Structures are given as structure tokens and as C-alpha cells.
CSV table of C-alpha atoms and ligand atoms in Angstrom, one decimal:
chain,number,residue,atom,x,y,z
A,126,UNK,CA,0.0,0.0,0.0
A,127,UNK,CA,1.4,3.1,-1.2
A,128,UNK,CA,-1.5,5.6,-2.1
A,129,UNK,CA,-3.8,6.9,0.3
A,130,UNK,CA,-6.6,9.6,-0.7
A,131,UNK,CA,-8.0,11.4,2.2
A,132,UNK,CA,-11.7,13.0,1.5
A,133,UNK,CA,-12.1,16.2,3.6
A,134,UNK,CA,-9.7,18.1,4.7
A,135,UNK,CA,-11.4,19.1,8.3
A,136,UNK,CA,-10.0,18.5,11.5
A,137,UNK,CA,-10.3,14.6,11.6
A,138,UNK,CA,-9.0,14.7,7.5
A,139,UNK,CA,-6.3,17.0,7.8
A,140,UNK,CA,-4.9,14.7,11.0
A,141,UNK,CA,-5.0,11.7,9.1
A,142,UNK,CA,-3.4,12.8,6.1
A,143,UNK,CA,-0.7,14.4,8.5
A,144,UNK,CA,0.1,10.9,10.0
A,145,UNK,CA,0.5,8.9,6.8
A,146,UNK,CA,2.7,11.4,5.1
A,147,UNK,CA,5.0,11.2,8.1
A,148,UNK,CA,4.9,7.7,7.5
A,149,UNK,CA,5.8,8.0,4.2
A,150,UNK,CA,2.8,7.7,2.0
A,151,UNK,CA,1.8,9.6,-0.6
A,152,UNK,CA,-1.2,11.0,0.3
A,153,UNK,CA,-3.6,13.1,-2.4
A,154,UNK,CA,-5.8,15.4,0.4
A,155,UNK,CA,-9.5,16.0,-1.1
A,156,UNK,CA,-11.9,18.5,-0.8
A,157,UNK,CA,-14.3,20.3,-2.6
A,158,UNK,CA,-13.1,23.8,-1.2
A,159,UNK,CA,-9.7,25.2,-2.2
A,160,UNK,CA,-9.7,27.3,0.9
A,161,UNK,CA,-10.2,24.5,3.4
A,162,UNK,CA,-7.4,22.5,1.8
A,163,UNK,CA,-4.8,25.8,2.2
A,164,UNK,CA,-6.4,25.7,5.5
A,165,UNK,CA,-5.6,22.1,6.2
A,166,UNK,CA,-1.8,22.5,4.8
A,167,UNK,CA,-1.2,24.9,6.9
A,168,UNK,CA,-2.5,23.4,9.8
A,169,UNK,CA,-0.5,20.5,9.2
A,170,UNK,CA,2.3,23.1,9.0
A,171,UNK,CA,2.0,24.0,12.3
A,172,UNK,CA,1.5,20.7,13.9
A,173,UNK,CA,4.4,19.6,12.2
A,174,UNK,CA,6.1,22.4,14.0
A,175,UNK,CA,4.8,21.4,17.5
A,176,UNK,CA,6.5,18.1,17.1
A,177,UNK,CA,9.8,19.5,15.4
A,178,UNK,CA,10.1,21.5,18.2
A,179,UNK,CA,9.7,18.7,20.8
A,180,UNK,CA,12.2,16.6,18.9
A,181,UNK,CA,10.3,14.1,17.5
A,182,UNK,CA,11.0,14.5,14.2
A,183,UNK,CA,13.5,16.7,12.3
A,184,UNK,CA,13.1,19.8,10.0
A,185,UNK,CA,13.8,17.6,6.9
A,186,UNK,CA,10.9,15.1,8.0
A,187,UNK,CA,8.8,18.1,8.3
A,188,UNK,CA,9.2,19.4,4.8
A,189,UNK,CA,9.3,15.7,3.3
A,190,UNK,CA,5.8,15.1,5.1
A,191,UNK,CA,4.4,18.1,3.6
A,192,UNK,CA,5.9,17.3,-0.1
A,193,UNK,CA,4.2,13.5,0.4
A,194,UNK,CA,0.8,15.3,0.4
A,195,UNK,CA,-0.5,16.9,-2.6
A,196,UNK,CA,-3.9,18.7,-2.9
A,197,UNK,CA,-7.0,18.0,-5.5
A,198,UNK,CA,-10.5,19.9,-5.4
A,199,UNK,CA,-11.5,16.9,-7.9
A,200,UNK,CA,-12.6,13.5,-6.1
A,201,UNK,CA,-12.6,11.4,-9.5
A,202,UNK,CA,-8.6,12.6,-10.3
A,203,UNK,CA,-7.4,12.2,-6.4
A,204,UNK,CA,-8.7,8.8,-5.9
A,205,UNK,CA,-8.1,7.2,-9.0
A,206,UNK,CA,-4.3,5.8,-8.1
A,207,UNK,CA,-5.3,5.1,-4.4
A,208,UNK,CA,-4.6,1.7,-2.9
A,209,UNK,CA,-6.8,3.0,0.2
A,210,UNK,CA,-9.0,5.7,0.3
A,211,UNK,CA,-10.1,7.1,4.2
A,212,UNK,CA,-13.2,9.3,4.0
A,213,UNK,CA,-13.4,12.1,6.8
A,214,UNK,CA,-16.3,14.5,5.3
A,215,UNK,CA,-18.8,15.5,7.6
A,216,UNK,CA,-21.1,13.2,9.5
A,217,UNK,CA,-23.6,13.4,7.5
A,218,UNK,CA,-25.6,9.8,6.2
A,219,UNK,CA,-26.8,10.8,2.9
A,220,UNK,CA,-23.3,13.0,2.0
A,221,UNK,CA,-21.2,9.8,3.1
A,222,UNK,CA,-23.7,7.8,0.9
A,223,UNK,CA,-23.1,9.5,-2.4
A,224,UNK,CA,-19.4,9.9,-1.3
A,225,UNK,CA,-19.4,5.8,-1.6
A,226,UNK,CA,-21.3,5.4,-4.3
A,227,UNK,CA,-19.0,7.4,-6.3
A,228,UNK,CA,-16.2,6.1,-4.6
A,229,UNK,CA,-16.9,2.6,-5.9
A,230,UNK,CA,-17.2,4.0,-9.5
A,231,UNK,CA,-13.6,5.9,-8.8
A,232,UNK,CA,-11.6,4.1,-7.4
A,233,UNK,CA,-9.6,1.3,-8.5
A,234,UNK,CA,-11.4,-2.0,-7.7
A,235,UNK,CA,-9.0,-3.3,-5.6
A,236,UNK,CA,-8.9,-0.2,-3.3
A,237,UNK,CA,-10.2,-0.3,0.1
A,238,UNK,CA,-12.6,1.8,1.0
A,239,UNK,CA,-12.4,3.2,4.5
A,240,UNK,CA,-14.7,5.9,6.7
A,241,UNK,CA,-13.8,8.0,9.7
A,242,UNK,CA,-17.4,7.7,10.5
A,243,UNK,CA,-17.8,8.2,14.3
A,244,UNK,CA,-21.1,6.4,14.4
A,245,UNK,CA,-22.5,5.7,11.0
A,246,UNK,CA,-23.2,2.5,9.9
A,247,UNK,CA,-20.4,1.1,8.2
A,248,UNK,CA,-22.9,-1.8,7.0
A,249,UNK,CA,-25.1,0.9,5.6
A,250,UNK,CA,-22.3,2.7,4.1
A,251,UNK,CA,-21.0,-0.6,2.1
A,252,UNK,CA,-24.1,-1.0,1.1
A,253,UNK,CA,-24.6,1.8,-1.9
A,254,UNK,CA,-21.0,0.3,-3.1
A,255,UNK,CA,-20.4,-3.6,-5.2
A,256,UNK,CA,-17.5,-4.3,-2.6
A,257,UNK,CA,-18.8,-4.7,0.2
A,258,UNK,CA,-15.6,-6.7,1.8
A,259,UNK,CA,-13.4,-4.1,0.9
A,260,UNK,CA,-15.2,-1.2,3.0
A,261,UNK,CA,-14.2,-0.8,6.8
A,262,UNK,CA,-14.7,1.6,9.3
A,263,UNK,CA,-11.1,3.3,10.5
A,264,UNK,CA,-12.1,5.6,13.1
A,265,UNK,CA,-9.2,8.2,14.2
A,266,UNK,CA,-9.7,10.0,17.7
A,267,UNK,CA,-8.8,13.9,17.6
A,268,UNK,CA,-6.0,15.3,17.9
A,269,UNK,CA,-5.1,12.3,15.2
A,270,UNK,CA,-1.3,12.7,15.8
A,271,UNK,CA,-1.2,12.6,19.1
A,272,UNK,CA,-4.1,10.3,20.0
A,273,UNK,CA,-2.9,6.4,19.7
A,274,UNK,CA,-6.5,4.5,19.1
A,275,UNK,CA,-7.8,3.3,15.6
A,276,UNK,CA,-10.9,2.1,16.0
A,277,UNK,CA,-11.6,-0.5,13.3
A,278,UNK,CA,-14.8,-1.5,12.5
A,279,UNK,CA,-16.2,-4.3,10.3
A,280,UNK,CA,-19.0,-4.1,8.5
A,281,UNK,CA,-21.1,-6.7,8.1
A,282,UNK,CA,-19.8,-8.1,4.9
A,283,UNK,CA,-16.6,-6.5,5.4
A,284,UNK,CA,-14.0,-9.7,4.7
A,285,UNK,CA,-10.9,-10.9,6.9
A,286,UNK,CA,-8.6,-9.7,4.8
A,287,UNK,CA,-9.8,-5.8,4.3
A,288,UNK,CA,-9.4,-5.7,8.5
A,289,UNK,CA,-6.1,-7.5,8.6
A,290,UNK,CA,-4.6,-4.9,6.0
A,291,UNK,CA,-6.0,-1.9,7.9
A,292,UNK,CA,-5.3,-3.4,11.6
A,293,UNK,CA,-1.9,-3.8,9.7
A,294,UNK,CA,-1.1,-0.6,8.2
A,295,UNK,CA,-2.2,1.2,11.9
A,296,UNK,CA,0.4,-0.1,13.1
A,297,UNK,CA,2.7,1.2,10.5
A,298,UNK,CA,1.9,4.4,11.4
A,299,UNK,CA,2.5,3.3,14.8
A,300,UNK,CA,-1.3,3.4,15.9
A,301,UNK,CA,-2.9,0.7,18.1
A,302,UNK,CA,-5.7,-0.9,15.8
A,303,UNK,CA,-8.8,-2.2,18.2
A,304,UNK,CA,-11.3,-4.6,16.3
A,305,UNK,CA,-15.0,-3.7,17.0
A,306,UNK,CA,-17.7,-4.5,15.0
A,307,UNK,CA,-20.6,-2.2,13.4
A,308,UNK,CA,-23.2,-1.6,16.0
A,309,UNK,CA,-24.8,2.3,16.9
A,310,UNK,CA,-21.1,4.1,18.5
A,311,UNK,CA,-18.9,0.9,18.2
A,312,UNK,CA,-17.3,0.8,21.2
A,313,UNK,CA,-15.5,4.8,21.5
A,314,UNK,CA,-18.7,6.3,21.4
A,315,UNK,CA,-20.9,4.0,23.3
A,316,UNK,CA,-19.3,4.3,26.0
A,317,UNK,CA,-17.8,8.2,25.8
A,318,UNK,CA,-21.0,9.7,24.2
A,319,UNK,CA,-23.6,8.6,27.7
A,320,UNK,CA,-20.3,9.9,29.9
A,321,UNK,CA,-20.9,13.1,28.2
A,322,UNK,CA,-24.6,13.0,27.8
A,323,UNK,CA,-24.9,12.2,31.9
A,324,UNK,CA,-22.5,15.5,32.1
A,325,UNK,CA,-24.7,17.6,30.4
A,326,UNK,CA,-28.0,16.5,32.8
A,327,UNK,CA,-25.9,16.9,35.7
A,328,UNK,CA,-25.2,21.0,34.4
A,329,UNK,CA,-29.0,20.8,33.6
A,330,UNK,CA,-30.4,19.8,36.7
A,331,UNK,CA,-28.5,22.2,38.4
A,332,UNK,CA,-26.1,19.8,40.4
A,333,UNK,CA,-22.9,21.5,39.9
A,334,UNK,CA,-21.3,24.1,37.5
A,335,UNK,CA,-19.3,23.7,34.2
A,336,UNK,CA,-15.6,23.8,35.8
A,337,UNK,CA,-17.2,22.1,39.2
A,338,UNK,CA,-18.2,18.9,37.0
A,339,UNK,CA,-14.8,18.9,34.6
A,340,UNK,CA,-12.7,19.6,37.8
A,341,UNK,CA,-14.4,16.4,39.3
A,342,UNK,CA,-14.0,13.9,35.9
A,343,UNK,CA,-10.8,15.7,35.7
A,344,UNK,CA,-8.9,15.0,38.8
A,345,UNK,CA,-11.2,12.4,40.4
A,346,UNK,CA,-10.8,10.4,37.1
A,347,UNK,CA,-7.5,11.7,35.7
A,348,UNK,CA,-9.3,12.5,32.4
A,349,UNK,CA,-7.1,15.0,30.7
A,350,UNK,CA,-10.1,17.2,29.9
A,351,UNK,CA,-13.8,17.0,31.5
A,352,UNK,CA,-16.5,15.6,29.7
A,353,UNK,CA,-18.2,19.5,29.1
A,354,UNK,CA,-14.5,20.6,27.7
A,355,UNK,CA,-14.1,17.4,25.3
A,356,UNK,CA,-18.1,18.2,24.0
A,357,UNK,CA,-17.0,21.6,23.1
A,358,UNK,CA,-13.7,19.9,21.7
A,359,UNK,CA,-15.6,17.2,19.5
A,360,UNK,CA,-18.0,19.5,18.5
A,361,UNK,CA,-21.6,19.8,20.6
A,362,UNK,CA,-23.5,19.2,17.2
A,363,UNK,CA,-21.6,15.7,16.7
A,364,UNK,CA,-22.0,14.5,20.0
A,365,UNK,CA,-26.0,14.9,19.6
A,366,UNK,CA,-25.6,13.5,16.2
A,367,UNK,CA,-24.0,10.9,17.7
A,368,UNK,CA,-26.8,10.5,20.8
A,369,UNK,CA,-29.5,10.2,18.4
A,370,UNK,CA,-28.1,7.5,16.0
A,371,UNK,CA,-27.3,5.8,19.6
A,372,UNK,CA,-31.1,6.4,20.6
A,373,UNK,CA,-32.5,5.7,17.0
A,374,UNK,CA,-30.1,2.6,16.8
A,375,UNK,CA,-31.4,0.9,19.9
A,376,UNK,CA,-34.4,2.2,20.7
A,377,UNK,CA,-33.5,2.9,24.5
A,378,UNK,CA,-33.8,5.7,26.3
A,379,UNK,CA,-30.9,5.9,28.0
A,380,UNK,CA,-29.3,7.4,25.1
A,381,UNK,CA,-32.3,10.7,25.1
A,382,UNK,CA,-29.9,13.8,24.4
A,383,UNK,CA,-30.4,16.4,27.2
A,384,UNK,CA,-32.6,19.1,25.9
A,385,UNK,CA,-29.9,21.6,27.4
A,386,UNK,CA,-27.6,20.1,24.4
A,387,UNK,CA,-30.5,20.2,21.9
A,388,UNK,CA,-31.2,24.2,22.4
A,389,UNK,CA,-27.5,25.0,22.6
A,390,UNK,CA,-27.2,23.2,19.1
A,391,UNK,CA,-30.3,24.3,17.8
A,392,UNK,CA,-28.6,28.0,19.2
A,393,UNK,CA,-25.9,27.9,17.0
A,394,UNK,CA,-23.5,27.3,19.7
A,395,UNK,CA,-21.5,24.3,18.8
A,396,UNK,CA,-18.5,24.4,21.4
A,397,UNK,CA,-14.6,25.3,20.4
A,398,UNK,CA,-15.5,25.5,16.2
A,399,UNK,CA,-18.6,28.4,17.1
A,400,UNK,CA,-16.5,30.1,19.3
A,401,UNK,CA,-19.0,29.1,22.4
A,402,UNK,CA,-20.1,26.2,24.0
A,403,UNK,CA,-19.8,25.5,27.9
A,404,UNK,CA,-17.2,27.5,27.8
A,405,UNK,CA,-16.5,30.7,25.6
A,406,UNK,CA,-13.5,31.0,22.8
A,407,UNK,CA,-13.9,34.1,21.5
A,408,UNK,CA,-11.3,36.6,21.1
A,409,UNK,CA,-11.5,38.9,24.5
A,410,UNK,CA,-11.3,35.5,26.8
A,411,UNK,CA,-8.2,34.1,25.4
A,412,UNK,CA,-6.2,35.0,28.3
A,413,UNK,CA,-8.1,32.9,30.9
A,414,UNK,CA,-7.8,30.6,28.0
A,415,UNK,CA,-11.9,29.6,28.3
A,416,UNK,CA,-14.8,31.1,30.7
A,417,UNK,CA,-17.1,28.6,31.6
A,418,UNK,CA,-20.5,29.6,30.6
A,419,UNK,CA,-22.6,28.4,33.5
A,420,UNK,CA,-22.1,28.2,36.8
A,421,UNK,CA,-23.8,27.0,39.8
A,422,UNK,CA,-25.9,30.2,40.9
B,696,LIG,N1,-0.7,17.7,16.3
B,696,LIG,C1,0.4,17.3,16.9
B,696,LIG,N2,0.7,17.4,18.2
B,696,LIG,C2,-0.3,17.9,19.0
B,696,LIG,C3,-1.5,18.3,18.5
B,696,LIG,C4,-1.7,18.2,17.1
B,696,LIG,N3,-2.9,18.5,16.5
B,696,LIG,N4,-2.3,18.7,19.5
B,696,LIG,C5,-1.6,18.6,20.6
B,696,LIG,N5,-0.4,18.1,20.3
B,696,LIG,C6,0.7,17.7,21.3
B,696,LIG,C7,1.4,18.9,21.9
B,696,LIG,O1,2.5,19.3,21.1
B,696,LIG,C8,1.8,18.3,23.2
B,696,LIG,O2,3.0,17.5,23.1
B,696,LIG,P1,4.0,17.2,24.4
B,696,LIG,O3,3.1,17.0,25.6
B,696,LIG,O4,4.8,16.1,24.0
B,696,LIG,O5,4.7,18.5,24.5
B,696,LIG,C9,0.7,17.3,23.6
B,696,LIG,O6,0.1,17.0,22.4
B,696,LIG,C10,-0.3,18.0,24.6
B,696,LIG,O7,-0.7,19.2,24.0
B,696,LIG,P2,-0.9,20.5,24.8
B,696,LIG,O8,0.2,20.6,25.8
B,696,LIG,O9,-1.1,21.6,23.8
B,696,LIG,O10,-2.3,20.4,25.5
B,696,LIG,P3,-2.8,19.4,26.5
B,696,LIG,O11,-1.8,18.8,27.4
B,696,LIG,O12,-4.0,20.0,27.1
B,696,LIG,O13,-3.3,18.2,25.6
B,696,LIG,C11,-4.9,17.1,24.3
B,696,LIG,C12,-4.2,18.4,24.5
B,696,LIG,C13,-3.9,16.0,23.7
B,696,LIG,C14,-5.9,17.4,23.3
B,696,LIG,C15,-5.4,16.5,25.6
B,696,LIG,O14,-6.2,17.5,26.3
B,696,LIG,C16,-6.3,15.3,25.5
B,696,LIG,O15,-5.8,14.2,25.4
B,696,LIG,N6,-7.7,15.6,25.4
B,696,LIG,C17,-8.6,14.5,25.2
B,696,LIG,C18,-8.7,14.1,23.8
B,696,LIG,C19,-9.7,13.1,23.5
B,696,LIG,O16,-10.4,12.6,24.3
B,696,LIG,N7,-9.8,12.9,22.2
B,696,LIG,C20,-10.8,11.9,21.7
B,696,LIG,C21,-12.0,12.7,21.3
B,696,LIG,S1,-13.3,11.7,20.7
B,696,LIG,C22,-13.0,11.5,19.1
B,696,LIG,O17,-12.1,12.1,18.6
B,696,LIG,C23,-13.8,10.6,18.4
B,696,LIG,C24,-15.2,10.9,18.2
B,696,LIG,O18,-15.8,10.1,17.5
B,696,LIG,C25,-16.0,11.9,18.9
């Protein structure tokens, strides 16, 4: 495996085309924006930095990760020499859908098809392509270069040998591949997404404030961010995404988003990306670095 197209050059997509340049692949980054791929290059840039500086890796490897990655605005010309393509558009069913769909017309036949998908379907998702066995879920946890899980999931028809390839090549880019298979949240969000739902109706019910109940997870728990910090890092519009294909998925209420999360979405506030969630980002409080937006009175 030598080619690997990345579609979407967001947070997740710009991480994941970081890591397998650095590992040496050529990597064609995708998106239908030319903006948001100079974006993603130059945050790339500046990661690369972060870990130049810490001595990780050298200048050199820095500028030969960047020329390994090379930028198309056209999906049918950046796939078509990829051994694997990794889709990282946004969470969105029917968008991932006809991403696949052409993807299985694109791409060569024997390319794997992979999505970043933090809860979709991967069964559904292999389902509007003819190769089923080559599509797999590879799900990257943000920050991608830092974070060490790969959460591979199989698909229903996805074959032995698709997962042994891609539980394989994480750990070329020295990842640590964990097999799961395709039920609503896998395993990652099963578990994190309730955490962070329960977190919320604590705030909502009045029991303690924002820094009170991240302070708690925090050092009672040795989580390296709260649960209400890590919503407004994941993005509080993905997390209720995610709730509902939970809730949807196995009809149980336990998984009922918190209606404080539904207004704050339905608000327009979407955590570190809007600039506000549970805590604020914008400009004026950058020097206490975030101001929680609740607290107990
Ligand atoms: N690229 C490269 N390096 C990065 C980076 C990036 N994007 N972001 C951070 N780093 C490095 C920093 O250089 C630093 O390195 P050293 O410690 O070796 O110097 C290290 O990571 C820590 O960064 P900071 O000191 O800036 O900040 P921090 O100590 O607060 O750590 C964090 C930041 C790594 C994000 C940490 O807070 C953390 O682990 N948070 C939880 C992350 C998490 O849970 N992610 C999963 C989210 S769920 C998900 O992604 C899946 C889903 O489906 C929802």
C-alpha cells in the first residue's frame, strides 16, 4: 500500500493525512473547497512544528511530510491511483452515501474503501458500493497525531482480509488498531457519548457548574479534559448526532440527548468550532484561556 486519498480536509481529514505522510505515504488530500485545503496544509504546517520542536521529528521530515501530500479539489482525479481511500467528510448519512457510491465507481477495484465515520453505519455505508468486503470503518480520535486509538470496524460483509490490512497498516503508522464491529457508536462512542450526555443533565439539573463537574472527571478520574471541555472539543452538534443514531439505533432511552444540548445546538453554539459552548472562545477571553458559561448560581 502506497496511495492513500484522504476526502475532507477538516479536523479529523487534515490529521490523518498528516500521520500517513509522516509515515511516508503519498497522500492526495481532497476536498471540494480550495480554501479548506490551504487551510488544512497549513495546519499540518504547524502541527508539524509542534512536534519539530519537541524533537520528534527533524526539520527535513517536516518538509518531506508536507511534499508527500498533494492537494485536489477533484474526487474522481485524487482517488483514482489510491490503494486505500479514508473518508473524513462531515457526518452526515446521505453526504457519506453518495461519497461511496462514487467512490466505488472511482476508485480502482482493488482499493479499500475506508470511513472515519464516528457512528455511522459502516454496514449501511458498504451497502450503496459492489465491494462490500473491501469497505471498513477506521475511526481516528482527535488530535489524530497525538491520539494512539484506531478504531476499526467491520462491517457486516466487510471480509478478513480488508481488517487484517488496515489493523496492519495502523500499526505502521505506529497506531494501536482495536477490532469492534458495526453496532450504533462501536465501542469509543458507546461508552464516551452517555459519559458526556450524563455530564450535560448533571449541568442541567443544576447539580454542579461547568468547571465544578470537569474539575471532578478531571482529577477524580485523571481525564485530561472534563467531559463539558471534550463536548466543546468534539464539536456539541456531533455528540447529539452521535446520541441520536445511539437512541435511534437501539431504541432505548438511556441514550435521550439532554434538551440543554439540543437548544445550545439548535442556538448555534457548537462548542470550540462556534467560538461558544460550555465554555467561551472568543477573542476577548483568550487570556483565561476559556470562561465557563454556566455556573452554579
Ligand atoms: N498535532 C500534533 N501534536 C499535538 C496536536 C496536534 N494537533 N495537539 C496537541 N499536540 C501535542 C502537543 O504538542 C503536546 O505535546 P507534548 O506533551 O509532547 O509536548 C501534547 O500534544 C499535549 O498538547 P498541549 O500541551 O497543547 O495540551 P494538553 O496537554 O491540554 O493536551 C490534548 C491536549 C492532547 C488534546 C489533551 O487535552 C487530550 O488528550 N484531550 C482528550 C482528547 C480526546 O479525548 N480525544 C478523543 C475525542 S473523541 C474523538 O475524537 C472521536 C469521536 O468520534 C467523537
Amino acid at each position: 500500500m502506497k496511495n492513500i486519498s484522504v476526502i475532507g480536509s477538516g479536523t479529523m481529514g487534515n490529521g490523518i493525512a498528516h500521520v500517513f505522510a509522516q509515515f511516508g505515504y503519498q497522500v492526495n488530500l481532497i476536498d471540494i473547497n480550495k480554501e479548506a485545503l490551504e487551510k488544512a496544509i497549513n495546519t499540518i504546517g504547524k502541527n508539524l512544528d509542534r512536534q519539530v520542536a519537541k524533537g520528534t521529528i527533524t526539520q527535513a521530515h517536516k518538509a518531506e511530510t508536507l511534499k508527500n501530500i498533494t492537494v485536489f479539489t477533484d474526487m474522481q482525479s485524487g482517488v483514482s491511483n489510491a490503494d486505500l481511500v479514508v473518508e473524513a467528510a462531515t457526518e452526515n448519512l446521505d453526504l457519506k452515501l453518495k461519497i461511496f457510491k462514487d467512490l466505488d465507481a472511482f476508485a480502482k477495484p482493488e482499493a479499500i474503501l475506508a470511513s472515519n465515520t464516528s457512528s455511522i453505519s459502516i454496514t449501511k455505508i458498504a451497502s450503496v458500493t459492489n465491494r462490500g468486503a473491501d469497505v471498513i470503518g477506521m475511526h481516528f480520535m482527535n488530535p489524530v497525531p497525538v491520539m494512539k486509538l484506531v478504531e476499526v470496524i467491520r462491517g457486516y460483509a466487510t471480509s478478513n482480509e480488508t481488517t487484517a490490512t488496515i489493523m496492519d497498516l495502523s500499526k505502521k503508522i505506529e497506531k494501536a488498531p482495536v477490532e469492534v464491529n458495526d453496532y450504533p457508536g462501536f465501542v469509543a462512542n458507546r461508552i464516551l457519548m452517555p459519559m458526556i450526555n450524563e455530564a450535560i443533565y448533571t449541568l442541567y439539573e443544576n447539580v454542579a457548574g461547568v468547571k465544578e463537574i470537569d474539575t471532578v472527571m478531571k482529577l477524580g478520574m485523571a481525564h485530561p479534559m472534563g467531559p463539558l471541555q471534550l463536548a466543546d472539543f468534539i464539536g456539541l452538534d456531533v455528540c447529539l448526532a452521535i446520541l441520536r443514531v445511539l437512541h435511534d439505533g437501539f431504541g432505548n432511552p438511556k441514550y435521550a440527548p439532554c434538551p440543554l444540548l439540543v437548544n445550545m445546538v439548535t442556538a448555534g453554539n457548537k462548542g470550540i468550532k462556534s467560538g461558544e459552548g460550555f465554555y467561551n472562545y472568543s477573542e476577548g477571553v483568550k487570556e483565561a484561556k476559556v470562561a465557563a458559561k454556566f455556573s452554579r448560581q
